[in-house]
């Protein structure tokens, strides 16, 4: 594998993505997908689960996800291709494992944008209730798809402006929270976001670990950076740095905002646990009660716009994954077609699937619950195969140029795999069922492909 632009036969001949992204662009895509204020929607749930130690939950979650980022950084240097975990598992574990890794990642990359689009539709409906949420959802899909079809560089420029807006809103929240805390004091003990508020008994490590299994979902999306490996200037080392930087920055932002809002939260973790209907709006309620409605509305508008552009980054990543799998003939070859270096066919296919899922969910009262419950298992299964591919490439196959580094190539990926498997075990039953069904379908497709290849050789 080389650092040069990777080409492979596609449906229309030699296909190549255009190199135009820099370090900043990669970080923009990663942070857009994650969203700087991702904890807003899950703060109440995490606060209740962790007995008030919500900031500690994000400290632990950041460290836990660092193992996955580290494995990505190892493999992107080996295989600087658009397929990301599909390409990594293929070289580290074999073609079959590579297909399954890509297949499971598809579940994540296609449905996470659908969830983000739905969040945007819900927020816009709250601001303009005369227009149904499914209409707003569809509009968000169309606008961001057009930006992605325009080109990765153009989308990155617009995305940078949206990301800047989100960070400004986050800074406004931080400053306003500090002013209120300095003027009125904290509603909870100053150490409670790290040690618990004591309303559900003494500090319990098991409660924090249980909450971490939910918090790691806030980070899903940073891995999308790896899908742009063929479009970055300066080599794959830049992609590895962007992955690690993006995760570290997201961790700092998550810990800071959850620490501050926990101090402002007038409702105890025990009350939130006893009244789960209050958990979803806990962040907004705390801001409203302590700072004012103006900041509540500002955060809501920021989330509406930010969610749509988180979906833009996810849709772009999904397009690159479909492109890579089509180029390798693991999916229809037409997906590998490019136009001026943009995989427009793959982007359109991912947009159609995402549009169908998002609009379907937007027209149902329980649509959001259905989508959220199934987006996690695909990514976590792919992460597990990613960790295995590091061991497979560097330790089992010993294909690296340098001697085996037992910490980087065995201990770290094994710990990372243990973490992702533990989160899968903690996932909801419906998510596990959907993940198992999707995996079974993938195995059937893989078997059919293998049979077709054998028949072609006869």
PDB file of N, CA and C in Angstrom, residues 308-403:
ATOM      1  N   UNK A 308     -28.259  18.803  11.355  1.00  0.00           N
ATOM      2  CA  UNK A 308     -28.315  18.607   9.909  1.00  0.00           C
ATOM      3  C   UNK A 308     -26.918  18.459   9.320  1.00  0.00           C
ATOM      4  N   UNK A 309     -25.961  19.227   9.837  1.00  0.00           N
ATOM      5  CA  UNK A 309     -24.606  19.155   9.297  1.00  0.00           C
ATOM      6  C   UNK A 309     -23.807  18.001   9.894  1.00  0.00           C
ATOM      7  N   UNK A 310     -24.230  17.499  11.038  1.00  0.00           N
ATOM      8  CA  UNK A 310     -23.668  16.226  11.504  1.00  0.00           C
ATOM      9  C   UNK A 310     -24.066  15.129  10.528  1.00  0.00           C
ATOM     10  N   UNK A 311     -25.311  15.210  10.059  1.00  0.00           N
ATOM     11  CA  UNK A 311     -25.780  14.248   9.056  1.00  0.00           C
ATOM     12  C   UNK A 311     -25.022  14.404   7.748  1.00  0.00           C
ATOM     13  N   UNK A 312     -24.670  15.650   7.376  1.00  0.00           N
ATOM     14  CA  UNK A 312     -23.879  15.878   6.163  1.00  0.00           C
ATOM     15  C   UNK A 312     -22.566  15.117   6.231  1.00  0.00           C
ATOM     16  N   UNK A 313     -21.867  15.217   7.364  1.00  0.00           N
ATOM     17  CA  UNK A 313     -20.597  14.509   7.517  1.00  0.00           C
ATOM     18  C   UNK A 313     -20.808  13.000   7.483  1.00  0.00           C
ATOM     19  N   UNK A 314     -21.888  12.532   8.119  1.00  0.00           N
ATOM     20  CA  UNK A 314     -22.176  11.101   8.108  1.00  0.00           C
ATOM     21  C   UNK A 314     -22.514  10.593   6.730  1.00  0.00           C
ATOM     22  N   UNK A 315     -23.283  11.381   5.994  1.00  0.00           N
ATOM     23  CA  UNK A 315     -23.644  10.984   4.631  1.00  0.00           C
ATOM     24  C   UNK A 315     -22.405  10.917   3.737  1.00  0.00           C
ATOM     25  N   UNK A 316     -21.501  11.871   3.901  1.00  0.00           N
ATOM     26  CA  UNK A 316     -20.258  11.864   3.127  1.00  0.00           C
ATOM     27  C   UNK A 316     -19.432  10.628   3.438  1.00  0.00           C
ATOM     28  N   UNK A 317     -19.354  10.274   4.721  1.00  0.00           N
ATOM     29  CA  UNK A 317     -18.603   9.073   5.115  1.00  0.00           C
ATOM     30  C   UNK A 317     -19.258   7.818   4.557  1.00  0.00           C
ATOM     31  N   UNK A 318     -20.581   7.765   4.603  1.00  0.00           N
ATOM     32  CA  UNK A 318     -21.296   6.602   4.063  1.00  0.00           C
ATOM     33  C   UNK A 318     -21.030   6.459   2.572  1.00  0.00           C
ATOM     34  N   UNK A 319     -21.001   7.589   1.861  1.00  0.00           N
ATOM     35  CA  UNK A 319     -20.712   7.547   0.431  1.00  0.00           C
ATOM     36  C   UNK A 319     -19.338   6.977   0.140  1.00  0.00           C
ATOM     37  N   UNK A 320     -18.345   7.352   0.959  1.00  0.00           N
ATOM     38  CA  UNK A 320     -16.986   6.825   0.754  1.00  0.00           C
ATOM     39  C   UNK A 320     -16.917   5.334   1.053  1.00  0.00           C
ATOM     40  N   UNK A 321     -17.647   4.878   2.063  1.00  0.00           N
ATOM     41  CA  UNK A 321     -17.650   3.453   2.375  1.00  0.00           C
ATOM     42  C   UNK A 321     -18.290   2.657   1.239  1.00  0.00           C
ATOM     43  N   UNK A 322     -19.435   3.117   0.735  1.00  0.00           N
ATOM     44  CA  UNK A 322     -20.088   2.431  -0.383  1.00  0.00           C
ATOM     45  C   UNK A 322     -19.199   2.452  -1.627  1.00  0.00           C
ATOM     46  N   UNK A 323     -18.522   3.575  -1.864  1.00  0.00           N
ATOM     47  CA  UNK A 323     -17.601   3.687  -2.996  1.00  0.00           C
ATOM     48  C   UNK A 323     -16.507   2.626  -2.895  1.00  0.00           C
ATOM     49  N   UNK A 324     -15.894   2.507  -1.715  1.00  0.00           N
ATOM     50  CA  UNK A 324     -14.788   1.560  -1.555  1.00  0.00           C
ATOM     51  C   UNK A 324     -15.258   0.122  -1.716  1.00  0.00           C
ATOM     52  N   UNK A 325     -16.424  -0.200  -1.166  1.00  0.00           N
ATOM     53  CA  UNK A 325     -16.930  -1.570  -1.276  1.00  0.00           C
ATOM     54  C   UNK A 325     -17.374  -1.870  -2.704  1.00  0.00           C
ATOM     55  N   UNK A 326     -17.867  -0.860  -3.422  1.00  0.00           N
ATOM     56  CA  UNK A 326     -18.199  -1.062  -4.831  1.00  0.00           C
ATOM     57  C   UNK A 326     -16.952  -1.244  -5.673  1.00  0.00           C
ATOM     58  N   UNK A 327     -15.904  -0.489  -5.363  1.00  0.00           N
ATOM     59  CA  UNK A 327     -14.658  -0.597  -6.108  1.00  0.00           C
ATOM     60  C   UNK A 327     -14.021  -1.978  -5.941  1.00  0.00           C
ATOM     61  N   UNK A 328     -14.226  -2.561  -4.767  1.00  0.00           N
ATOM     62  CA  UNK A 328     -13.669  -3.889  -4.499  1.00  0.00           C
ATOM     63  C   UNK A 328     -14.630  -4.996  -4.924  1.00  0.00           C
ATOM     64  N   UNK A 329     -15.736  -4.615  -5.598  1.00  0.00           N
ATOM     65  CA  UNK A 329     -16.746  -5.562  -6.086  1.00  0.00           C
ATOM     66  C   UNK A 329     -17.439  -6.318  -4.954  1.00  0.00           C
ATOM     67  N   UNK A 330     -17.450  -5.737  -3.754  1.00  0.00           N
ATOM     68  CA  UNK A 330     -18.210  -6.317  -2.654  1.00  0.00           C
ATOM     69  C   UNK A 330     -19.642  -5.797  -2.637  1.00  0.00           C
ATOM     70  N   UNK A 331     -19.862  -4.694  -3.338  1.00  0.00           N
ATOM     71  CA  UNK A 331     -21.189  -4.142  -3.615  1.00  0.00           C
ATOM     72  C   UNK A 331     -21.210  -3.822  -5.106  1.00  0.00           C
ATOM     73  N   UNK A 332     -22.372  -3.509  -5.690  1.00  0.00           N
ATOM     74  CA  UNK A 332     -22.427  -3.234  -7.128  1.00  0.00           C
ATOM     75  C   UNK A 332     -21.372  -2.222  -7.568  1.00  0.00           C
ATOM     76  N   UNK A 333     -20.681  -2.539  -8.679  1.00  0.00           N
ATOM     77  CA  UNK A 333     -19.584  -1.716  -9.165  1.00  0.00           C
ATOM     78  C   UNK A 333     -19.974  -0.297  -9.513  1.00  0.00           C
ATOM     79  N   UNK A 334     -21.255  -0.045  -9.812  1.00  0.00           N
ATOM     80  CA  UNK A 334     -21.698   1.302 -10.172  1.00  0.00           C
ATOM     81  C   UNK A 334     -21.420   2.286  -9.036  1.00  0.00           C
ATOM     82  N   UNK A 335     -21.337   1.798  -7.793  1.00  0.00           N
ATOM     83  CA  UNK A 335     -21.074   2.671  -6.648  1.00  0.00           C
ATOM     84  C   UNK A 335     -19.673   3.263  -6.680  1.00  0.00           C
ATOM     85  N   UNK A 336     -18.783   2.675  -7.468  1.00  0.00           N
ATOM     86  CA  UNK A 336     -17.406   3.158  -7.518  1.00  0.00           C
ATOM     87  C   UNK A 336     -17.186   4.240  -8.568  1.00  0.00           C
ATOM     88  N   UNK A 337     -18.230   4.630  -9.267  1.00  0.00           N
ATOM     89  CA  UNK A 337     -18.081   5.696 -10.258  1.00  0.00           C
ATOM     90  C   UNK A 337     -17.812   7.036  -9.577  1.00  0.00           C
ATOM     91  N   UNK A 338     -16.933   7.816 -10.170  1.00  0.00           N
ATOM     92  CA  UNK A 338     -16.670   9.160  -9.656  1.00  0.00           C
ATOM     93  C   UNK A 338     -16.869  10.175 -10.774  1.00  0.00           C
ATOM     94  N   UNK A 339     -17.150  11.395 -10.378  1.00  0.00           N
ATOM     95  CA  UNK A 339     -17.332  12.501 -11.316  1.00  0.00           C
ATOM     96  C   UNK A 339     -16.541  13.678 -10.768  1.00  0.00           C
ATOM     97  N   UNK A 340     -15.459  14.031 -11.450  1.00  0.00           N
ATOM     98  CA  UNK A 340     -14.558  15.090 -10.981  1.00  0.00           C
ATOM     99  C   UNK A 340     -14.029  14.784  -9.578  1.00  0.00           C
ATOM    100  N   UNK A 341     -13.769  13.503  -9.331  1.00  0.00           N
ATOM    101  CA  UNK A 341     -13.215  13.093  -8.047  1.00  0.00           C
ATOM    102  C   UNK A 341     -14.228  12.963  -6.938  1.00  0.00           C
ATOM    103  N   UNK A 342     -15.526  13.073  -7.253  1.00  0.00           N
ATOM    104  CA  UNK A 342     -16.584  12.976  -6.233  1.00  0.00           C
ATOM    105  C   UNK A 342     -17.389  11.697  -6.479  1.00  0.00           C
ATOM    106  N   UNK A 343     -17.558  10.827  -5.475  1.00  0.00           N
ATOM    107  CA  UNK A 343     -18.336   9.585  -5.662  1.00  0.00           C
ATOM    108  C   UNK A 343     -19.832   9.858  -5.597  1.00  0.00           C
ATOM    109  N   UNK A 344     -20.352  10.508  -6.635  1.00  0.00           N
ATOM    110  CA  UNK A 344     -21.725  11.012  -6.589  1.00  0.00           C
ATOM    111  C   UNK A 344     -22.763   9.897  -6.559  1.00  0.00           C
ATOM    112  N   UNK A 345     -22.513   8.790  -7.263  1.00  0.00           N
ATOM    113  CA  UNK A 345     -23.486   7.690  -7.247  1.00  0.00           C
ATOM    114  C   UNK A 345     -23.620   7.133  -5.834  1.00  0.00           C
ATOM    115  N   UNK A 346     -22.486   6.890  -5.174  1.00  0.00           N
ATOM    116  CA  UNK A 346     -22.517   6.350  -3.814  1.00  0.00           C
ATOM    117  C   UNK A 346     -23.194   7.327  -2.846  1.00  0.00           C
ATOM    118  N   UNK A 347     -22.927   8.630  -3.013  1.00  0.00           N
ATOM    119  CA  UNK A 347     -23.554   9.633  -2.152  1.00  0.00           C
ATOM    120  C   UNK A 347     -25.066   9.639  -2.356  1.00  0.00           C
ATOM    121  N   UNK A 348     -25.509   9.567  -3.604  1.00  0.00           N
ATOM    122  CA  UNK A 348     -26.948   9.568  -3.876  1.00  0.00           C
ATOM    123  C   UNK A 348     -27.632   8.336  -3.313  1.00  0.00           C
ATOM    124  N   UNK A 349     -26.985   7.181  -3.431  1.00  0.00           N
ATOM    125  CA  UNK A 349     -27.573   5.955  -2.881  1.00  0.00           C
ATOM    126  C   UNK A 349     -27.697   6.072  -1.364  1.00  0.00           C
ATOM    127  N   UNK A 350     -26.643   6.535  -0.699  1.00  0.00           N
ATOM    128  CA  UNK A 350     -26.721   6.680   0.760  1.00  0.00           C
ATOM    129  C   UNK A 350     -27.775   7.711   1.145  1.00  0.00           C
ATOM    130  N   UNK A 351     -27.919   8.783   0.324  1.00  0.00           N
ATOM    131  CA  UNK A 351     -28.917   9.812   0.615  1.00  0.00           C
ATOM    132  C   UNK A 351     -30.332   9.266   0.502  1.00  0.00           C
ATOM    133  N   UNK A 352     -30.587   8.442  -0.512  1.00  0.00           N
ATOM    134  CA  UNK A 352     -31.923   7.865  -0.695  1.00  0.00           C
ATOM    135  C   UNK A 352     -32.284   6.961   0.486  1.00  0.00           C
ATOM    136  N   UNK A 353     -31.340   6.119   0.910  1.00  0.00           N
ATOM    137  CA  UNK A 353     -31.598   5.214   2.037  1.00  0.00           C
ATOM    138  C   UNK A 353     -31.839   6.017   3.313  1.00  0.00           C
ATOM    139  N   UNK A 354     -30.976   7.021   3.527  1.00  0.00           N
ATOM    140  CA  UNK A 354     -31.112   7.847   4.730  1.00  0.00           C
ATOM    141  C   UNK A 354     -32.424   8.631   4.715  1.00  0.00           C
ATOM    142  N   UNK A 355     -32.787   9.176   3.550  1.00  0.00           N
ATOM    143  CA  UNK A 355     -34.046   9.916   3.417  1.00  0.00           C
ATOM    144  C   UNK A 355     -35.235   9.025   3.782  1.00  0.00           C
ATOM    145  N   UNK A 356     -35.234   7.801   3.259  1.00  0.00           N
ATOM    146  CA  UNK A 356     -36.344   6.887   3.536  1.00  0.00           C
ATOM    147  C   UNK A 356     -36.449   6.595   5.029  1.00  0.00           C
ATOM    148  N   UNK A 357     -35.295   6.314   5.674  1.00  0.00           N
ATOM    149  CA  UNK A 357     -35.314   5.991   7.104  1.00  0.00           C
ATOM    150  C   UNK A 357     -35.719   7.199   7.941  1.00  0.00           C
ATOM    151  N   UNK A 358     -35.171   8.364   7.607  1.00  0.00           N
ATOM    152  CA  UNK A 358     -35.439   9.560   8.401  1.00  0.00           C
ATOM    153  C   UNK A 358     -36.887  10.018   8.277  1.00  0.00           C
ATOM    154  N   UNK A 359     -37.422  10.048   7.052  1.00  0.00           N
ATOM    155  CA  UNK A 359     -38.809  10.484   6.854  1.00  0.00           C
ATOM    156  C   UNK A 359     -39.777   9.480   7.460  1.00  0.00           C
ATOM    157  N   UNK A 360     -39.489   8.171   7.304  1.00  0.00           N
ATOM    158  CA  UNK A 360     -40.336   7.157   7.946  1.00  0.00           C
ATOM    159  C   UNK A 360     -40.402   7.385   9.451  1.00  0.00           C
ATOM    160  N   UNK A 361     -39.231   7.615  10.069  1.00  0.00           N
ATOM    161  CA  UNK A 361     -39.203   7.824  11.519  1.00  0.00           C
ATOM    162  C   UNK A 361     -39.890   9.132  11.904  1.00  0.00           C
ATOM    163  N   UNK A 362     -39.737  10.173  11.063  1.00  0.00           N
ATOM    164  CA  UNK A 362     -40.330  11.471  11.374  1.00  0.00           C
ATOM    165  C   UNK A 362     -41.854  11.429  11.352  1.00  0.00           C
ATOM    166  N   UNK A 363     -42.433  10.490  10.615  1.00  0.00           N
ATOM    167  CA  UNK A 363     -43.887  10.389  10.512  1.00  0.00           C
ATOM    168  C   UNK A 363     -44.485   9.494  11.597  1.00  0.00           C
ATOM    169  N   UNK A 364     -43.624   8.947  12.478  1.00  0.00           N
ATOM    170  CA  UNK A 364     -44.097   8.083  13.558  1.00  0.00           C
ATOM    171  C   UNK A 364     -43.768   8.715  14.911  1.00  0.00           C
ATOM    172  N   UNK A 365     -44.658   8.555  15.872  1.00  0.00           N
ATOM    173  CA  UNK A 365     -44.403   9.092  17.211  1.00  0.00           C
ATOM    174  C   UNK A 365     -43.232   8.389  17.883  1.00  0.00           C
ATOM    175  N   UNK A 366     -43.058   7.095  17.579  1.00  0.00           N
ATOM    176  CA  UNK A 366     -41.972   6.344  18.204  1.00  0.00           C
ATOM    177  C   UNK A 366     -40.796   6.137  17.257  1.00  0.00           C
ATOM    178  N   UNK A 367     -40.760   6.923  16.173  1.00  0.00           N
ATOM    179  CA  UNK A 367     -39.720   6.730  15.169  1.00  0.00           C
ATOM    180  C   UNK A 367     -38.318   6.953  15.691  1.00  0.00           C
ATOM    181  N   UNK A 368     -38.134   7.995  16.511  1.00  0.00           N
ATOM    182  CA  UNK A 368     -36.807   8.290  17.041  1.00  0.00           C
ATOM    183  C   UNK A 368     -36.294   7.148  17.903  1.00  0.00           C
ATOM    184  N   UNK A 369     -37.151   6.605  18.755  1.00  0.00           N
ATOM    185  CA  UNK A 369     -36.744   5.488  19.612  1.00  0.00           C
ATOM    186  C   UNK A 369     -36.290   4.295  18.773  1.00  0.00           C
ATOM    187  N   UNK A 370     -37.027   4.025  17.681  1.00  0.00           N
ATOM    188  CA  UNK A 370     -36.665   2.884  16.830  1.00  0.00           C
ATOM    189  C   UNK A 370     -35.293   3.088  16.186  1.00  0.00           C
ATOM    190  N   UNK A 371     -35.034   4.297  15.695  1.00  0.00           N
ATOM    191  CA  UNK A 371     -33.756   4.552  15.035  1.00  0.00           C
ATOM    192  C   UNK A 371     -32.595   4.520  16.022  1.00  0.00           C
ATOM    193  N   UNK A 372     -32.747   5.234  17.136  1.00  0.00           N
ATOM    194  CA  UNK A 372     -31.661   5.329  18.112  1.00  0.00           C
ATOM    195  C   UNK A 372     -31.264   3.955  18.645  1.00  0.00           C
ATOM    196  N   UNK A 373     -32.246   3.061  18.763  1.00  0.00           N
ATOM    197  CA  UNK A 373     -31.974   1.759  19.372  1.00  0.00           C
ATOM    198  C   UNK A 373     -31.123   0.848  18.503  1.00  0.00           C
ATOM    199  N   UNK A 374     -30.984   1.174  17.202  1.00  0.00           N
ATOM    200  CA  UNK A 374     -30.279   0.235  16.325  1.00  0.00           C
ATOM    201  C   UNK A 374     -28.991   0.792  15.722  1.00  0.00           C
ATOM    202  N   UNK A 375     -28.668   2.080  15.956  1.00  0.00           N
ATOM    203  CA  UNK A 375     -27.518   2.657  15.258  1.00  0.00           C
ATOM    204  C   UNK A 375     -26.184   2.252  15.863  1.00  0.00           C
ATOM    205  N   UNK A 376     -26.198   1.762  17.113  1.00  0.00           N
ATOM    206  CA  UNK A 376     -24.945   1.604  17.840  1.00  0.00           C
ATOM    207  C   UNK A 376     -24.200   0.316  17.520  1.00  0.00           C
ATOM    208  N   UNK A 377     -24.942  -0.778  17.418  1.00  0.00           N
ATOM    209  CA  UNK A 377     -24.309  -2.092  17.356  1.00  0.00           C
ATOM    210  C   UNK A 377     -23.444  -2.243  16.111  1.00  0.00           C
ATOM    211  N   UNK A 378     -23.869  -1.662  14.992  1.00  0.00           N
ATOM    212  CA  UNK A 378     -23.079  -1.769  13.770  1.00  0.00           C
ATOM    213  C   UNK A 378     -21.699  -1.169  13.933  1.00  0.00           C
ATOM    214  N   UNK A 379     -21.625   0.054  14.459  1.00  0.00           N
ATOM    215  CA  UNK A 379     -20.338   0.721  14.643  1.00  0.00           C
ATOM    216  C   UNK A 379     -19.468  -0.029  15.636  1.00  0.00           C
ATOM    217  N   UNK A 380     -20.044  -0.468  16.733  1.00  0.00           N
ATOM    218  CA  UNK A 380     -19.262  -1.139  17.767  1.00  0.00           C
ATOM    219  C   UNK A 380     -18.726  -2.479  17.295  1.00  0.00           C
ATOM    220  N   UNK A 381     -19.507  -3.196  16.472  1.00  0.00           N
ATOM    221  CA  UNK A 381     -19.013  -4.449  15.889  1.00  0.00           C
ATOM    222  C   UNK A 381     -17.856  -4.168  14.933  1.00  0.00           C
ATOM    223  N   UNK A 382     -18.000  -3.120  14.130  1.00  0.00           N
ATOM    224  CA  UNK A 382     -16.918  -2.739  13.217  1.00  0.00           C
ATOM    225  C   UNK A 382     -15.674  -2.331  13.998  1.00  0.00           C
ATOM    226  N   UNK A 383     -15.848  -1.609  15.116  1.00  0.00           N
ATOM    227  CA  UNK A 383     -14.706  -1.228  15.948  1.00  0.00           C
ATOM    228  C   UNK A 383     -13.987  -2.462  16.485  1.00  0.00           C
ATOM    229  N   UNK A 384     -14.764  -3.468  16.883  1.00  0.00           N
ATOM    230  CA  UNK A 384     -14.167  -4.703  17.410  1.00  0.00           C
ATOM    231  C   UNK A 384     -13.306  -5.378  16.344  1.00  0.00           C
ATOM    232  N   UNK A 385     -13.811  -5.431  15.113  1.00  0.00           N
ATOM    233  CA  UNK A 385     -13.033  -6.010  14.017  1.00  0.00           C
ATOM    234  C   UNK A 385     -11.826  -5.134  13.671  1.00  0.00           C
ATOM    235  N   UNK A 386     -11.954  -3.826  13.859  1.00  0.00           N
ATOM    236  CA  UNK A 386     -10.810  -2.934  13.671  1.00  0.00           C
ATOM    237  C   UNK A 386      -9.675  -3.317  14.618  1.00  0.00           C
ATOM    238  N   UNK A 387      -9.998  -3.473  15.906  1.00  0.00           N
ATOM    239  CA  UNK A 387      -8.974  -3.848  16.886  1.00  0.00           C
ATOM    240  C   UNK A 387      -8.345  -5.191  16.520  1.00  0.00           C
ATOM    241  N   UNK A 388      -9.173  -6.133  16.098  1.00  0.00           N
ATOM    242  CA  UNK A 388      -8.660  -7.445  15.700  1.00  0.00           C
ATOM    243  C   UNK A 388      -7.734  -7.332  14.494  1.00  0.00           C
ATOM    244  N   UNK A 389      -8.030  -6.383  13.585  1.00  0.00           N
ATOM    245  CA  UNK A 389      -7.195  -6.233  12.390  1.00  0.00           C
ATOM    246  C   UNK A 389      -5.799  -5.721  12.744  1.00  0.00           C
ATOM    247  N   UNK A 390      -5.701  -4.893  13.788  1.00  0.00           N
ATOM    248  CA  UNK A 390      -4.373  -4.435  14.240  1.00  0.00           C
ATOM    249  C   UNK A 390      -3.537  -5.627  14.687  1.00  0.00           C
ATOM    250  N   UNK A 391      -4.143  -6.493  15.504  1.00  0.00           N
ATOM    251  CA  UNK A 391      -3.440  -7.694  15.955  1.00  0.00           C
ATOM    252  C   UNK A 391      -3.123  -8.600  14.768  1.00  0.00           C
ATOM    253  N   UNK A 392      -4.088  -8.750  13.868  1.00  0.00           N
ATOM    254  CA  UNK A 392      -3.890  -9.620  12.718  1.00  0.00           C
ATOM    255  C   UNK A 392      -2.749  -9.157  11.825  1.00  0.00           C
ATOM    256  N   UNK A 393      -2.685  -7.850  11.555  1.00  0.00           N
ATOM    257  CA  UNK A 393      -1.667  -7.329  10.644  1.00  0.00           C
ATOM    258  C   UNK A 393      -0.274  -7.325  11.277  1.00  0.00           C
ATOM    259  N   UNK A 394      -0.162  -6.774  12.493  1.00  0.00           N
ATOM    260  CA  UNK A 394       1.156  -6.548  13.086  1.00  0.00           C
ATOM    261  C   UNK A 394       1.699  -7.746  13.861  1.00  0.00           C
ATOM    262  N   UNK A 395       0.807  -8.544  14.495  1.00  0.00           N
ATOM    263  CA  UNK A 395       1.267  -9.625  15.367  1.00  0.00           C
ATOM    264  C   UNK A 395       1.178 -10.983  14.682  1.00  0.00           C
ATOM    265  N   UNK A 396      -0.002 -11.308  14.125  1.00  0.00           N
ATOM    266  CA  UNK A 396      -0.195 -12.632  13.526  1.00  0.00           C
ATOM    267  C   UNK A 396       0.510 -12.719  12.172  1.00  0.00           C
ATOM    268  N   UNK A 397       0.221 -11.778  11.297  1.00  0.00           N
ATOM    269  CA  UNK A 397       0.826 -11.803   9.960  1.00  0.00           C
ATOM    270  C   UNK A 397       2.208 -11.163   9.927  1.00  0.00           C
ATOM    271  N   UNK A 398       2.508 -10.339  10.957  1.00  0.00           N
ATOM    272  CA  UNK A 398       3.806  -9.646  11.065  1.00  0.00           C
ATOM    273  C   UNK A 398       4.155  -8.940   9.764  1.00  0.00           C
ATOM    274  N   UNK A 399       3.194  -8.135   9.289  1.00  0.00           N
ATOM    275  CA  UNK A 399       3.376  -7.458   8.006  1.00  0.00           C
ATOM    276  C   UNK A 399       3.927  -6.044   8.169  1.00  0.00           C
ATOM    277  N   UNK A 400       4.029  -5.556   9.395  1.00  0.00           N
ATOM    278  CA  UNK A 400       4.568  -4.211   9.582  1.00  0.00           C
ATOM    279  C   UNK A 400       6.057  -4.164   9.298  1.00  0.00           C
ATOM    280  N   UNK A 401       6.562  -2.995   8.881  1.00  0.00           N
ATOM    281  CA  UNK A 401       7.984  -2.842   8.589  1.00  0.00           C
ATOM    282  C   UNK A 401       8.831  -2.884   9.852  1.00  0.00           C
ATOM    283  N   UNK A 402       8.307  -2.319  10.943  1.00  0.00           N
ATOM    284  CA  UNK A 402       9.044  -2.257  12.202  1.00  0.00           C
ATOM    285  C   UNK A 402       8.740  -3.495  13.052  1.00  0.00           C
ATOM    286  N   UNK A 403       9.596  -3.772  14.070  1.00  0.00           N
ATOM    287  CA  UNK A 403       9.316  -4.890  14.979  1.00  0.00           C
ATOM    288  C   UNK A 403       7.981  -4.689  15.696  1.00  0.00           C
TER     289      UNK A 403
END
